[in-house]
Amino acid sequence: FKSVLNSYGQVFFSTKKTFSSLLILATFVDFYTGVFGLFAVVVTNLIAYWLGLNKYKITEGFFGFNSLLVGLGLGIYFQPGALLLLIVFLAAILTLFISVSLEGVIGKYALPYLSIPFVISLWILTLASREFMELGLNERGIYTLNDLYIIGGGSLVKLYEWWNNIPLPSSIRSYFLSLGAILFQYNLFTGVILAIGLLTY
């Protein structure tokens, strides 16, 4: 469980449980994106344990945070389903292998691999996904109000509109949106959660 929490925190170079918990909450603003991100982290950490990799690095989240970003990226871009679940599973393993490989190559120079495994894995999976005709693109962000109405009715739609119409300077609004985009969540609410987490961190 600690390895999962730290995998989230490592995105911001943190191992604080409270901050990591806020990050998990933030990823679930888009529920399916959060599910696929969490699934990728769990798969990566389990495979890493099974392969006998360094337990300290697994527990600290060094192998999991890149897989988290890959899972979030795939979860936000594609429609949820069994095929996407399989792709995220394979992507998590691929990201782990790339992380271990880069650690061996550039680690001897005392250089961190940071989010390079995430970038490589997401590029590979995005290019490969063109061949999967059954893998539909995510349409959740297009019909946001319709989705909110299905989930919580008119009251949730009004709450969403009130939240988005809060008078904020464009610079602050851009700041919150940019923070949310780090976790592939393109909304103010996620950005506010992350801002609170960063202030407490």
Short mmCIF file of C-alpha atoms in Angstrom, two decimals:
data_model
loop_
_atom_site.label_atom_id
_atom_site.label_comp_id
_atom_site.label_asym_id
_atom_site.label_seq_id
_atom_site.Cartn_x
_atom_site.Cartn_y
_atom_site.Cartn_z
CA PHE A 1 0.00 0.00 0.00
CA LYS A 2 2.87 2.36 0.82
CA SER A 3 4.38 1.75 -2.61
CA VAL A 4 1.10 2.82 -4.24
CA LEU A 5 0.87 6.03 -2.18
CA ASN A 6 4.50 6.92 -2.86
CA SER A 7 4.07 6.27 -6.59
CA TYR A 8 1.58 9.14 -6.63
CA GLY A 9 3.71 11.37 -4.43
CA GLN A 10 6.83 10.86 -6.54
CA VAL A 11 5.20 12.77 -9.39
CA PHE A 12 5.93 15.81 -7.19
CA PHE A 13 9.03 14.32 -5.52
CA SER A 14 7.14 13.71 -2.28
CA THR A 15 6.62 10.71 0.01
CA LYS A 16 4.11 12.39 2.34
CA LYS A 17 0.98 10.26 2.81
CA THR A 18 -1.43 13.21 3.06
CA PHE A 19 -0.19 14.77 -0.16
CA SER A 20 -0.21 11.40 -1.95
CA SER A 21 -3.80 10.80 -0.79
CA LEU A 22 -4.83 14.18 -2.23
CA LEU A 23 -3.19 13.22 -5.53
CA ILE A 24 -5.16 9.96 -5.62
CA LEU A 25 -8.36 11.93 -4.97
CA ALA A 26 -7.44 14.38 -7.73
CA THR A 27 -6.97 11.62 -10.32
CA PHE A 28 -10.48 10.30 -9.58
CA VAL A 29 -12.19 13.55 -10.58
CA ASP A 30 -12.43 11.72 -13.90
CA PHE A 31 -13.34 8.33 -12.45
CA TYR A 32 -12.15 6.05 -15.28
CA THR A 33 -8.87 7.93 -15.62
CA GLY A 34 -8.27 7.43 -11.90
CA VAL A 35 -9.08 3.72 -12.14
CA PHE A 36 -6.64 3.09 -14.98
CA GLY A 37 -3.92 5.13 -13.28
CA LEU A 38 -4.30 3.16 -10.04
CA PHE A 39 -4.43 -0.12 -11.95
CA ALA A 40 -1.16 0.70 -13.74
CA VAL A 41 0.59 1.49 -10.45
CA VAL A 42 -0.58 -1.73 -8.78
CA VAL A 43 0.47 -3.86 -11.77
CA THR A 44 3.91 -2.24 -11.95
CA ASN A 45 4.61 -2.65 -8.23
CA LEU A 46 3.41 -6.27 -8.18
CA ILE A 47 5.54 -7.19 -11.20
CA ALA A 48 8.52 -5.37 -9.68
CA TYR A 49 8.13 -7.37 -6.45
CA TRP A 50 7.72 -10.58 -8.45
CA LEU A 51 10.90 -9.89 -10.43
CA GLY A 52 12.81 -9.29 -7.21
CA LEU A 53 13.73 -5.67 -7.91
CA ASN A 54 15.06 -3.36 -5.20
CA LYS A 55 12.34 -3.29 -2.50
CA TYR A 56 13.35 0.14 -1.25
CA LYS A 57 12.88 1.64 -4.71
CA ILE A 58 9.53 -0.11 -5.11
CA THR A 59 8.30 1.12 -1.72
CA GLU A 60 9.46 4.67 -2.43
CA GLY A 61 7.46 4.68 -5.68
CA PHE A 62 10.42 5.08 -8.03
CA PHE A 63 9.09 2.45 -10.44
CA GLY A 64 5.39 3.24 -10.07
CA PHE A 65 5.10 6.94 -10.84
CA ASN A 66 5.88 6.64 -14.56
CA SER A 67 3.32 3.86 -14.92
CA LEU A 68 0.80 6.06 -13.12
CA LEU A 69 1.26 8.79 -15.72
CA VAL A 70 0.95 6.27 -18.56
CA GLY A 71 -2.24 4.84 -17.04
CA LEU A 72 -3.72 8.31 -16.62
CA GLY A 73 -2.76 9.30 -20.15
CA LEU A 74 -4.32 6.21 -21.73
CA GLY A 75 -7.36 6.44 -19.44
CA ILE A 76 -8.16 10.01 -20.46
CA TYR A 77 -7.65 9.50 -24.22
CA PHE A 78 -9.50 6.21 -24.78
CA GLN A 79 -12.91 4.78 -23.97
CA PRO A 80 -12.87 2.45 -20.96
CA GLY A 81 -13.27 -1.25 -21.67
CA ALA A 82 -11.63 -4.65 -21.50
CA LEU A 83 -9.27 -3.87 -24.39
CA LEU A 84 -8.03 -0.69 -22.72
CA LEU A 85 -7.55 -2.60 -19.46
CA LEU A 86 -5.32 -5.09 -21.29
CA ILE A 87 -3.37 -2.28 -22.97
CA VAL A 88 -2.82 -0.50 -19.64
CA PHE A 89 -1.65 -3.79 -18.12
CA LEU A 90 0.91 -4.27 -20.89
CA ALA A 91 1.85 -0.58 -20.79
CA ALA A 92 2.59 -0.82 -17.06
CA ILE A 93 4.97 -3.73 -17.65
CA LEU A 94 6.59 -1.96 -20.61
CA THR A 95 7.09 1.20 -18.53
CA LEU A 96 8.68 -0.82 -15.73
CA PHE A 97 11.13 -2.45 -18.16
CA ILE A 98 12.03 0.93 -19.69
CA SER A 99 12.55 2.40 -16.19
CA VAL A 100 14.86 -0.44 -15.17
CA SER A 101 16.76 -0.21 -18.47
CA LEU A 102 17.26 3.55 -18.19
CA GLU A 103 18.30 3.18 -14.58
CA GLY A 104 21.03 0.79 -15.71
CA VAL A 105 22.17 3.00 -18.59
CA ILE A 106 22.11 6.51 -17.11
CA GLY A 107 22.08 5.53 -13.44
CA LYS A 108 25.79 4.75 -13.53
CA TYR A 109 26.35 8.44 -14.27
CA ALA A 110 24.24 9.33 -11.20
CA LEU A 111 21.56 10.83 -13.46
CA PRO A 112 17.85 10.33 -12.75
CA TYR A 113 15.55 9.03 -15.50
CA LEU A 114 12.67 11.21 -14.22
CA SER A 115 9.61 10.87 -16.52
CA ILE A 116 11.46 9.66 -19.63
CA PRO A 117 9.93 6.13 -19.35
CA PHE A 118 6.46 7.69 -19.29
CA VAL A 119 7.13 9.70 -22.47
CA ILE A 120 8.59 6.71 -24.34
CA SER A 121 5.82 4.32 -23.25
CA LEU A 122 2.99 6.71 -24.04
CA TRP A 123 4.44 7.45 -27.48
CA ILE A 124 4.79 3.74 -28.23
CA LEU A 125 1.26 2.95 -27.06
CA THR A 126 -0.27 5.96 -28.82
CA LEU A 127 1.35 4.98 -32.12
CA ALA A 128 0.45 1.31 -31.69
CA SER A 129 -3.19 2.11 -30.79
CA ARG A 130 -3.86 3.21 -34.37
CA GLU A 131 -3.98 -0.47 -35.27
CA PHE A 132 -6.70 -1.25 -32.69
CA MET A 133 -9.94 -0.36 -34.43
CA GLU A 134 -11.99 -1.45 -31.40
CA LEU A 135 -10.27 1.07 -29.14
CA GLY A 136 -12.52 4.13 -29.22
CA LEU A 137 -11.48 7.65 -28.33
CA ASN A 138 -12.75 9.13 -25.09
CA GLU A 139 -15.80 11.36 -25.55
CA ARG A 140 -16.38 12.14 -21.86
CA GLY A 141 -14.91 15.64 -22.03
CA ILE A 142 -17.05 16.57 -25.04
CA TYR A 143 -20.43 16.07 -23.38
CA THR A 144 -19.49 17.07 -19.83
CA LEU A 145 -22.88 18.49 -18.88
CA ASN A 146 -24.69 15.41 -20.18
CA ASP A 147 -22.36 13.14 -18.18
CA LEU A 148 -22.85 15.21 -15.02
CA TYR A 149 -26.63 15.16 -15.47
CA ILE A 150 -26.60 11.36 -15.71
CA ILE A 151 -24.49 11.10 -12.54
CA GLY A 152 -26.15 13.69 -10.29
CA GLY A 153 -29.03 15.33 -12.13
CA GLY A 154 -29.66 19.05 -12.49
CA SER A 155 -28.17 19.91 -9.09
CA LEU A 156 -24.75 18.58 -10.08
CA VAL A 157 -24.90 20.51 -13.37
CA LYS A 158 -25.71 23.73 -11.46
CA LEU A 159 -22.85 23.07 -9.04
CA TYR A 160 -20.48 22.53 -11.98
CA GLU A 161 -21.61 25.74 -13.67
CA TRP A 162 -21.32 27.70 -10.42
CA TRP A 163 -17.81 26.37 -9.86
CA ASN A 164 -16.67 27.25 -13.38
CA ASN A 165 -18.21 30.73 -13.18
CA ILE A 166 -16.35 31.75 -10.01
CA PRO A 167 -14.71 35.07 -10.93
CA LEU A 168 -10.99 34.36 -10.98
CA PRO A 169 -8.18 36.28 -12.68
CA SER A 170 -7.14 34.50 -15.86
CA SER A 171 -3.63 33.93 -14.49
CA ILE A 172 -4.95 32.08 -11.41
CA ARG A 173 -7.42 30.10 -13.50
CA SER A 174 -4.59 29.12 -15.86
CA TYR A 175 -2.48 28.11 -12.87
CA PHE A 176 -5.15 25.74 -11.54
CA LEU A 177 -5.82 24.29 -15.00
CA SER A 178 -2.09 23.76 -15.55
CA LEU A 179 -1.76 21.94 -12.22
CA GLY A 180 -4.67 19.66 -13.11
CA ALA A 181 -3.18 18.95 -16.52
CA ILE A 182 -0.12 17.38 -14.84
CA LEU A 183 -2.43 14.50 -13.92
CA PHE A 184 -4.36 14.66 -17.21
CA GLN A 185 -7.33 16.28 -15.48
CA TYR A 186 -8.38 19.38 -17.40
CA ASN A 187 -10.53 21.11 -14.82
CA LEU A 188 -10.32 23.71 -12.05
CA PHE A 189 -11.35 21.37 -9.24
CA THR A 190 -8.35 19.08 -9.70
CA GLY A 191 -6.04 22.08 -9.85
CA VAL A 192 -7.44 23.43 -6.58
CA ILE A 193 -6.92 20.06 -4.87
CA LEU A 194 -3.32 19.94 -6.09
CA ALA A 195 -2.71 23.55 -5.01
CA ILE A 196 -3.95 22.73 -1.50
CA GLY A 197 -1.72 19.66 -1.45
CA LEU A 198 1.32 21.64 -2.56
CA LEU A 199 0.70 24.30 0.09
CA THR A 200 0.50 21.67 2.84
CA TYR A 201 3.52 19.85 1.38
#
